[in-house]
Coordinates of C-alpha atoms and ligand atoms in Angstrom, one line a residue:
M1 CA 20.1 -33.1 -112.8
S2 CA 16.8 -35.2 -112.9
N3 CA 17.3 -38.9 -113.3
L4 CA 14.3 -38.1 -115.6
S5 CA 16.9 -36.1 -117.9
Q6 CA 16.9 -37.3 -121.6
K7 CA 14.7 -40.2 -120.6
T8 CA 12.2 -41.1 -123.3
F9 CA 8.5 -41.8 -122.5
C10 CA 5.1 -42.4 -124.2
L11 CA 1.7 -41.9 -123.5
Y12 CA -1.5 -43.6 -123.9
T13 CA -4.6 -42.1 -123.1
Y14 CA -8.2 -43.5 -122.7
G15 CA -11.1 -42.2 -122.0
C16 CA -12.8 -38.7 -121.6
Q17 CA -11.2 -35.3 -122.1
M18 CA -10.4 -34.6 -118.6
N19 CA -8.1 -37.6 -119.2
E20 CA -6.8 -35.9 -122.5
H21 CA -6.1 -32.8 -120.6
D22 CA -4.2 -34.9 -117.5
S23 CA -2.1 -36.3 -120.2
E24 CA -1.1 -33.0 -121.8
R25 CA 0.0 -32.0 -118.1
I26 CA 1.6 -35.2 -117.7
A27 CA 3.6 -34.6 -120.9
G28 CA 4.5 -30.8 -119.8
M29 CA 5.5 -32.0 -116.5
L30 CA 7.8 -35.0 -117.7
E31 CA 9.3 -32.7 -120.4
S32 CA 10.0 -30.0 -117.7
H33 CA 12.2 -32.4 -115.7
G34 CA 14.0 -33.3 -118.9
A35 CA 12.3 -36.2 -120.3
V36 CA 11.5 -36.4 -124.2
Q37 CA 8.4 -37.6 -125.4
V38 CA 8.0 -40.2 -128.4
D39 CA 5.3 -41.9 -130.2
S40 CA 5.9 -45.5 -130.1
V41 CA 6.7 -47.9 -127.0
E42 CA 9.6 -49.3 -128.7
D43 CA 11.3 -45.8 -128.5
A44 CA 10.1 -45.3 -124.8
E45 CA 12.0 -46.3 -121.8
I46 CA 9.0 -45.1 -119.9
A47 CA 5.2 -46.0 -120.6
V48 CA 2.5 -43.9 -119.0
F49 CA -1.1 -45.3 -119.4
V50 CA -3.8 -42.6 -118.4
T51 CA -6.9 -45.0 -117.6
C52 CA -10.4 -44.8 -117.9
C53 CA -13.0 -47.7 -116.0
I54 CA -16.5 -45.8 -117.2
R55 CA -17.3 -49.3 -119.0
E56 CA -15.8 -52.9 -118.6
A57 CA -14.3 -52.7 -122.2
A58 CA -11.9 -49.6 -121.1
D59 CA -10.6 -52.2 -118.4
V60 CA -10.2 -55.1 -120.6
R61 CA -8.3 -53.1 -122.9
L62 CA -6.0 -51.4 -120.6
M63 CA -4.9 -54.8 -118.9
G64 CA -4.4 -56.3 -122.5
Q65 CA -2.3 -53.3 -123.7
V66 CA -0.4 -53.3 -120.3
A67 CA 0.5 -57.0 -120.5
S68 CA 1.5 -56.7 -124.3
I69 CA 4.5 -54.5 -123.6
K70 CA 6.1 -56.7 -121.1
N71 CA 8.4 -58.4 -123.8
I72 CA 9.1 -55.4 -126.0
P73 CA 12.7 -54.9 -125.6
L74 CA 14.1 -51.3 -124.4
P75 CA 15.3 -48.8 -126.6
E76 CA 19.0 -49.6 -127.6
G77 CA 21.3 -47.6 -125.4
S78 CA 19.1 -47.3 -122.7
A79 CA 20.8 -47.3 -119.1
L80 CA 17.5 -48.8 -117.4
A81 CA 17.5 -52.2 -116.3
K82 CA 13.8 -52.4 -117.5
R83 CA 11.1 -50.1 -119.2
M84 CA 9.2 -48.1 -116.3
V85 CA 5.4 -48.9 -116.6
C86 CA 3.2 -46.3 -114.8
I87 CA -0.6 -46.7 -114.6
G88 CA -2.6 -43.5 -113.5
G89 CA -6.1 -42.0 -114.1
C90 CA -9.2 -43.8 -113.2
I91 CA -8.2 -47.6 -113.1
G92 CA -5.0 -46.1 -110.9
Q93 CA -7.0 -44.6 -108.5
R94 CA -9.7 -47.4 -108.4
D95 CA -7.3 -50.4 -108.0
G96 CA -4.2 -48.8 -106.4
D97 CA -2.0 -51.7 -104.9
E98 CA -4.1 -54.4 -106.8
L99 CA -2.4 -53.4 -110.0
P100 CA 1.2 -54.3 -109.3
A101 CA -0.3 -57.7 -107.8
K102 CA -2.3 -58.4 -111.1
L103 CA 0.4 -57.1 -113.4
P104 CA 4.0 -57.5 -111.5
H105 CA 5.9 -55.4 -114.5
V106 CA 4.1 -52.2 -113.3
D107 CA 6.4 -50.0 -111.6
V108 CA 4.4 -46.9 -110.5
V109 CA 0.5 -46.5 -109.8
F110 CA -0.8 -43.1 -109.2
G111 CA -4.3 -41.7 -109.6
T112 CA -6.6 -39.0 -110.5
Q113 CA -6.0 -36.5 -107.5
N114 CA -2.1 -36.6 -107.5
I115 CA -0.7 -36.5 -111.1
E116 CA 1.9 -34.0 -110.1
K117 CA 3.5 -36.9 -108.0
L118 CA 4.2 -38.9 -111.0
P119 CA 8.0 -37.7 -111.5
F120 CA 8.6 -38.3 -108.0
L121 CA 7.3 -41.9 -108.1
L122 CA 9.1 -42.6 -111.3
E123 CA 12.4 -41.4 -110.0
A124 CA 11.8 -43.5 -107.0
A125 CA 11.2 -46.4 -109.0
M126 CA 14.1 -45.9 -111.2
S127 CA 16.7 -45.4 -108.5
Q128 CA 15.3 -48.0 -106.0
G129 CA 13.4 -50.6 -108.0
G130 CA 10.1 -52.4 -106.7
H131 CA 6.5 -50.9 -106.7
H132 CA 5.6 -47.5 -106.1
V133 CA 1.7 -46.8 -105.4
E134 CA 0.5 -43.6 -104.4
I135 CA -3.1 -42.7 -104.6
L136 CA -5.0 -39.9 -102.6
E137 CA -8.4 -39.3 -101.7
K138 CA -8.9 -35.8 -102.3
S139 CA -6.6 -32.9 -103.2
D140 CA -6.8 -29.4 -103.1
T141 CA -4.7 -28.6 -106.4
F142 CA -5.7 -28.2 -110.0
S143 CA -3.8 -30.2 -112.3
T144 CA -4.0 -26.8 -114.4
D145 CA -1.3 -25.5 -112.3
L146 CA 1.1 -27.9 -114.0
P147 CA 3.0 -27.0 -117.2
S148 CA 1.2 -28.3 -120.1
K149 CA 2.2 -29.7 -123.6
R150 CA -1.1 -29.0 -125.5
E151 CA -1.8 -31.5 -128.6
H152 CA -2.4 -28.5 -130.6
P153 CA -0.8 -25.0 -129.8
W154 CA -4.1 -23.3 -130.8
S155 CA -6.8 -25.3 -129.0
A156 CA -6.8 -25.6 -125.1
W157 CA -8.8 -27.7 -122.5
L158 CA -9.6 -25.5 -119.5
P159 CA -11.1 -27.3 -116.2
I160 CA -13.5 -25.3 -114.4
T161 CA -14.6 -28.2 -112.1
V162 CA -13.4 -31.6 -111.2
G163 CA -15.1 -34.5 -109.7
C164 CA -18.8 -35.0 -109.6
N165 CA -21.6 -34.8 -106.8
N166 CA -24.7 -36.5 -108.9
F167 CA -24.2 -40.1 -108.5
C168 CA -26.2 -41.2 -111.5
T169 CA -26.5 -45.0 -110.4
Y170 CA -24.8 -46.5 -113.5
C171 CA -21.6 -44.3 -113.1
I172 CA -18.1 -44.9 -111.3
V173 CA -17.0 -41.3 -111.9
P174 CA -17.9 -39.9 -108.5
Y175 CA -15.8 -42.5 -107.0
V176 CA -12.9 -42.2 -108.8
R177 CA -12.8 -38.6 -109.4
G178 CA -14.1 -37.5 -105.9
R179 CA -16.4 -34.8 -105.0
E180 CA -17.0 -31.6 -107.1
R181 CA -14.6 -28.9 -106.7
S182 CA -14.7 -25.6 -108.3
R183 CA -11.7 -23.3 -109.4
A184 CA -11.8 -19.8 -108.4
I185 CA -13.1 -17.7 -111.5
E186 CA -10.3 -15.1 -111.0
D187 CA -8.0 -18.3 -111.6
I188 CA -10.1 -19.4 -114.9
A189 CA -10.1 -15.7 -116.3
A190 CA -6.6 -15.6 -115.8
E191 CA -5.8 -18.8 -117.3
A192 CA -7.9 -18.0 -120.3
A193 CA -6.2 -14.7 -120.9
G194 CA -3.0 -16.4 -120.7
L195 CA -3.9 -18.9 -123.3
V196 CA -5.4 -16.2 -125.6
A197 CA -1.9 -14.6 -125.4
D198 CA -0.4 -17.4 -126.0
G199 CA -2.2 -17.7 -129.2
V200 CA -5.0 -20.1 -128.5
K201 CA -7.9 -19.7 -130.6
E202 CA -10.3 -22.5 -129.1
I203 CA -10.7 -23.0 -125.3
T204 CA -13.2 -25.7 -124.1
L205 CA -14.4 -25.6 -120.5
L206 CA -14.1 -28.8 -118.6
G207 CA -16.1 -30.6 -115.9
Q208 CA -18.0 -33.6 -115.3
N209 CA -21.0 -31.0 -114.9
V210 CA -19.9 -27.7 -115.8
N211 CA -23.5 -26.4 -115.1
S212 CA -23.4 -26.7 -111.3
Y213 CA -19.9 -24.8 -111.2
G214 CA -19.7 -22.7 -108.0
R215 CA -22.0 -24.5 -105.7
D216 CA -19.0 -24.9 -103.3
L217 CA -17.7 -21.3 -103.4
Y218 CA -18.7 -18.5 -101.5
G219 CA -20.5 -15.8 -103.2
E220 CA -22.4 -15.9 -106.6
P221 CA -20.1 -16.8 -109.3
R222 CA -21.9 -19.3 -111.5
F223 CA -21.4 -21.2 -114.9
A224 CA -23.0 -18.1 -116.8
D225 CA -20.5 -15.9 -115.2
V226 CA -17.6 -18.2 -116.0
L227 CA -18.9 -18.1 -119.8
R228 CA -19.2 -14.4 -119.8
A229 CA -15.6 -13.8 -118.0
V230 CA -13.8 -16.3 -120.8
S231 CA -15.9 -14.7 -123.4
Q232 CA -14.4 -11.5 -122.6
T233 CA -10.8 -12.8 -123.3
G234 CA -11.9 -12.3 -127.0
V235 CA -11.0 -16.0 -127.5
E236 CA -12.2 -17.0 -131.0
R237 CA -13.9 -20.0 -130.1
L238 CA -15.6 -21.0 -126.8
R239 CA -17.1 -24.2 -126.0
F240 CA -18.0 -26.4 -122.7
A241 CA -18.4 -29.9 -121.8
T242 CA -20.3 -31.9 -120.1
S243 CA -23.5 -30.3 -119.2
H244 CA -26.2 -32.0 -116.8
P245 CA -29.9 -31.0 -117.7
K246 CA -31.0 -30.9 -114.3
D247 CA -28.6 -27.9 -113.8
L248 CA -28.7 -26.2 -117.1
T249 CA -30.1 -22.6 -116.3
D250 CA -32.1 -20.2 -118.6
E251 CA -29.2 -17.7 -118.0
V252 CA -26.8 -20.1 -119.8
I253 CA -28.9 -20.9 -122.7
G254 CA -29.5 -17.1 -123.2
L255 CA -25.9 -16.8 -123.6
Y256 CA -26.3 -18.8 -127.0
A257 CA -27.9 -15.5 -128.4
E258 CA -25.6 -13.2 -126.5
L259 CA -21.7 -14.2 -126.8
D260 CA -20.5 -14.3 -130.3
N261 CA -17.8 -16.5 -129.5
L262 CA -19.6 -18.9 -127.6
M263 CA -19.9 -21.7 -130.6
P264 CA -23.3 -23.1 -131.7
S265 CA -22.9 -26.4 -130.6
L266 CA -24.1 -28.2 -127.3
H267 CA -23.5 -31.6 -125.8
L268 CA -26.4 -32.2 -123.5
P269 CA -26.4 -36.1 -122.3
V270 CA -30.0 -37.4 -121.8
Q271 CA -29.0 -41.1 -121.2
S272 CA -32.8 -42.4 -121.9
G273 CA -36.0 -41.1 -123.1
S274 CA -38.0 -43.2 -120.4
D275 CA -38.9 -41.2 -117.4
R276 CA -39.0 -44.6 -115.5
I277 CA -35.6 -45.5 -116.3
L278 CA -34.4 -41.8 -116.0
K279 CA -35.6 -42.2 -112.2
A280 CA -33.8 -45.6 -111.9
M281 CA -30.5 -43.6 -113.3
N282 CA -31.0 -41.2 -110.7
R283 CA -30.9 -38.2 -113.2
R284 CA -33.3 -36.1 -111.6
Y285 CA -35.0 -34.6 -114.7
T286 CA -37.9 -35.9 -116.8
A287 CA -38.0 -36.4 -120.6
A288 CA -40.6 -33.5 -121.1
H289 CA -38.1 -31.0 -119.0
Y290 CA -35.2 -32.2 -121.3
L291 CA -37.2 -31.4 -124.6
D292 CA -38.2 -27.9 -123.1
L293 CA -34.5 -27.3 -122.5
I294 CA -33.8 -28.0 -126.2
D295 CA -36.7 -25.7 -127.3
A296 CA -35.2 -23.0 -125.3
V297 CA -31.7 -23.5 -126.7
R298 CA -33.4 -23.4 -130.3
K299 CA -35.1 -20.4 -129.5
A300 CA -32.1 -18.7 -128.4
N301 CA -30.0 -19.7 -131.3
P302 CA -31.9 -22.1 -133.9
D303 CA -28.3 -23.0 -135.5
V304 CA -26.9 -24.7 -132.2
A305 CA -26.2 -28.4 -133.4
L306 CA -27.0 -30.7 -130.5
S307 CA -25.4 -33.8 -129.5
T308 CA -26.1 -36.3 -126.5
D309 CA -25.0 -39.4 -124.5
I310 CA -27.2 -42.6 -124.5
I311 CA -27.1 -45.8 -122.5
V312 CA -28.9 -48.6 -124.1
G313 CA -30.1 -51.7 -121.8
F314 CA -29.9 -50.2 -118.3
P315 CA -31.1 -52.8 -115.8
G316 CA -34.9 -53.4 -116.3
E317 CA -35.1 -51.3 -119.7
T318 CA -38.4 -52.4 -121.4
E319 CA -39.1 -52.2 -125.2
E320 CA -41.5 -49.4 -124.1
D321 CA -38.8 -47.5 -122.4
F322 CA -36.2 -48.0 -125.1
Q323 CA -39.0 -46.9 -127.6
A324 CA -39.1 -43.6 -125.7
T325 CA -35.4 -43.1 -126.1
Y326 CA -35.8 -43.8 -129.7
D327 CA -38.6 -41.3 -130.1
L328 CA -36.8 -38.7 -128.0
V329 CA -33.6 -39.0 -130.3
K330 CA -36.1 -38.7 -133.3
R331 CA -37.7 -35.6 -132.4
V332 CA -34.6 -33.7 -131.2
G333 CA -32.6 -34.5 -134.5
Y334 CA -29.1 -34.5 -133.1
S335 CA -25.9 -33.8 -135.2
Q336 CA -24.1 -36.7 -133.1
V337 CA -25.1 -39.2 -130.6
F338 CA -22.5 -41.2 -128.6
T339 CA -24.6 -44.3 -127.8
F340 CA -23.3 -47.1 -125.1
I341 CA -24.6 -50.5 -124.0
Y342 CA -24.9 -50.5 -120.4
S343 CA -22.1 -52.2 -118.5
P344 CA -22.2 -53.0 -114.8
R345 CA -19.6 -50.9 -112.5
E346 CA -18.8 -52.8 -109.2
G347 CA -19.9 -50.8 -106.2
T348 CA -22.6 -48.3 -108.1
P349 CA -26.2 -48.8 -107.1
A350 CA -27.0 -50.0 -110.6
A351 CA -24.5 -52.8 -110.8
S352 CA -27.0 -54.8 -108.1
M353 CA -30.1 -53.9 -109.9
V354 CA -31.9 -56.9 -111.9
D355 CA -30.4 -57.0 -115.1
D356 CA -32.1 -59.8 -117.0
T357 CA -32.8 -58.1 -120.3
P358 CA -31.2 -60.7 -122.8
R359 CA -28.0 -59.6 -124.5
D360 CA -29.4 -60.0 -128.1
V361 CA -32.4 -58.1 -127.6
I362 CA -30.2 -55.1 -126.0
Q363 CA -27.7 -55.5 -129.3
R364 CA -30.9 -55.2 -131.6
R365 CA -32.1 -51.9 -129.9
F366 CA -28.5 -50.4 -129.9
D367 CA -28.4 -51.4 -133.8
S368 CA -31.8 -49.9 -134.3
L369 CA -30.5 -46.4 -132.4
V370 CA -27.4 -46.3 -134.3
D371 CA -29.1 -46.5 -137.6
L372 CA -31.4 -43.8 -136.4
V373 CA -28.4 -41.7 -135.3
Q374 CA -26.9 -41.9 -138.7
E375 CA -29.7 -40.8 -140.4
N376 CA -30.2 -37.9 -138.1
A377 CA -26.5 -36.9 -138.6
Y378 CA -27.0 -37.0 -142.2
A379 CA -30.4 -35.1 -142.3
H380 CA -28.7 -32.5 -139.6
N381 CA -25.7 -31.9 -141.9
Q382 CA -27.8 -31.2 -145.1
R383 CA -28.5 -27.6 -143.9
F384 CA -24.8 -26.7 -144.2
V385 CA -24.6 -27.3 -147.9
G386 CA -24.5 -23.9 -149.8
R387 CA -23.4 -22.0 -146.7
T388 CA -19.8 -20.7 -146.1
L389 CA -18.4 -21.8 -142.7
P390 CA -15.2 -20.5 -140.8
V391 CA -13.1 -23.7 -140.2
L392 CA -10.3 -24.2 -137.6
V393 CA -7.8 -26.1 -139.8
E394 CA -6.1 -28.9 -137.8
G395 CA -4.1 -30.4 -140.5
S396 CA -4.4 -32.9 -143.7
S397 CA -6.4 -35.6 -144.0
K398 CA -4.9 -38.7 -143.2
R399 CA -6.1 -40.3 -146.5
D400 CA -4.6 -37.4 -148.6
E401 CA -2.4 -34.9 -147.6
R402 CA -3.7 -32.3 -149.9
V403 CA -7.1 -32.2 -148.1
L404 CA -7.5 -30.1 -145.1
V405 CA -9.4 -31.1 -142.0
G406 CA -10.8 -28.6 -139.4
H407 CA -14.2 -28.2 -137.6
S408 CA -16.8 -25.8 -138.2
P409 CA -18.2 -23.6 -135.1
H410 CA -21.1 -26.4 -134.9
N411 CA -17.8 -28.9 -134.3
V412 CA -18.8 -30.8 -137.3
T413 CA -15.5 -32.1 -139.3
V414 CA -14.9 -30.3 -142.6
H415 CA -12.6 -31.3 -145.5
A416 CA -11.6 -29.3 -148.2
P417 CA -8.7 -29.6 -151.0
I418 CA -5.7 -27.6 -150.0
P419 CA -5.2 -24.8 -152.8
D420 CA -2.0 -24.8 -154.9
G421 CA 0.9 -22.8 -153.0
M422 CA -0.4 -23.7 -149.7
D423 CA 0.3 -26.5 -147.2
A424 CA -1.5 -28.2 -144.3
A425 CA 1.5 -27.0 -141.9
S426 CA 1.1 -23.3 -142.3
L427 CA -2.8 -23.3 -142.5
A428 CA -3.0 -25.2 -139.2
G429 CA -4.3 -23.1 -136.5
T430 CA -5.8 -20.7 -138.8
T431 CA -9.3 -20.0 -139.7
V432 CA -10.4 -20.6 -143.2
A433 CA -13.6 -20.0 -145.2
V434 CA -15.0 -23.2 -146.6
K435 CA -18.1 -23.3 -148.7
I436 CA -19.8 -26.5 -148.2
D437 CA -21.2 -28.5 -151.4
T438 CA -21.4 -32.0 -149.8
A439 CA -22.7 -33.2 -146.4
K440 CA -22.5 -36.6 -145.1
A441 CA -23.5 -38.0 -141.7
W442 CA -20.0 -37.5 -140.1
Y443 CA -18.4 -34.9 -142.1
L444 CA -19.0 -32.0 -144.7
S445 CA -16.7 -31.0 -147.6
G446 CA -16.2 -27.8 -149.9
A447 CA -13.9 -25.7 -151.4
M448 CA -11.8 -22.9 -149.5
V449 CA -13.1 -19.4 -150.3
R450 CA -10.1 -16.9 -150.8
D451 CA -10.2 -13.3 -150.4
Ligands
5AD501 N1 -22.2 -48.0 -118.9 C1 -22.5 -47.6 -119.8 N2 -22.2 -46.2 -120.2 C2 -22.1 -45.6 -119.3 N3 -21.7 -44.2 -119.0 C3 -21.4 -44.1 -117.8 N4 -21.5 -45.1 -117.4 C4 -21.7 -46.0 -117.8 C5 -21.8 -47.5 -117.6 N5 -21.7 -47.8 -116.6 C6 -21.9 -43.1 -120.2 C7 -22.7 -42.0 -120.3 C8 -22.0 -40.8 -119.9 C9 -20.9 -41.3 -121.0 C10 -19.5 -40.5 -120.6 O1 -20.5 -42.8 -120.5 O2 -23.6 -42.1 -121.1 O3 -22.5 -39.8 -120.2
SF4_502 FE1 -21.6 -39.7 -114.2 FE2 -23.9 -38.8 -113.7 FE3 -21.5 -37.5 -112.5 FE4 -21.9 -37.8 -115.4 S1 -23.1 -36.5 -114.0 S2 -19.9 -38.0 -114.2 S3 -22.8 -39.5 -115.5 S4 -22.6 -39.4 -111.9

């Protein structure tokens, strides 16, 4: 019997969807060894942190969280001498042996390339004590080959590539996730078919840059072929994240008009609207090219909701550069924008660029962009008022258990009162029709239409 049998564990997940996916694999794997997932650290004999280092705030938060669980007693009746503390993900990959040196109560460190090793490292730490650190530079396995415990049984992440070859000058991801590798299209299609057979309604294809899928493989399969293959499984909702504008092809854009189950939403990070800054970021497209892509997407399907990522305060950003970003955001009219203040990451080229814009100037730019984003989102959502939308229900609202929460095909959150005689638990995972009567910046609300 495994040492992990009946041991309780809790998971802390930070960062991107790739990390959320890795956490689902970690939970599935630990449970296949007999361990039991719990929600709070007080009940957990094992705490696993799946970490992110994309911005400094993520680092600081992790160190604080890990330090703060040190004095929480083990759950009553535990046979362990101490709580096992495990750090994986991007900070694990980056810092390796340095972590137990900084945080001596850390028992296990693993990286982004070897999550399958966690149970073995944990068993070694439990039986022998001491620190167990293993980081691999590169691996040929995909975490998708491991068992998974999905957060929602009806929705699944499906990695099609891992790693990144782009080296945007601000970004640490290529250093902690390694070079880009694509999974064989047959494996992706087979997994997608298995998920659909398992009752999954929504599949999100994942990769740091899904658009460059297949460049490392022999033969022809490209991202458009992956979309077609997964669409053919008949999955109700197909999504993907994240796209790089320089690699988004006309063929993929055309699929928004062709595939009924490809959802009308596209996350296309622009980062900046200034060509000078885009060049310094090594993004390899211009604002004009980006806007052409947006026009092409809207031509293929005018209903597509667009979202993006923007960095404010990249080294050397002038007022004029920022204005170009502001104008681009205004022109596109995004449904959602993730705005970030530039955070220097050691080892990246941008970290050694002259960065002398005063903090208050950057904050003012950031705040004005956030206001614009809110106005755009509000305006964007008005177009749904009066429409009846299919909503994939996730459960009930945290504030009111008689209100259901789900997402529209455009990935906008929708709220609606649950009709008498129905409950959130039985509606979860089903698609219901909601007639929208109110649109706010961050959600829509309406009434369920029953047939
Ligand atoms: N500072 C601020 N934001 C960053 N991002 C990536 N690296 C940094 C950084 N060093 C943002 C980009 C990316 C998103 C996931 O995080 O906008 O698209
Ligand atoms: Fe980072 Fe650029 Fe790769 Fe995205 S494409 S993960 S921003 S290096």
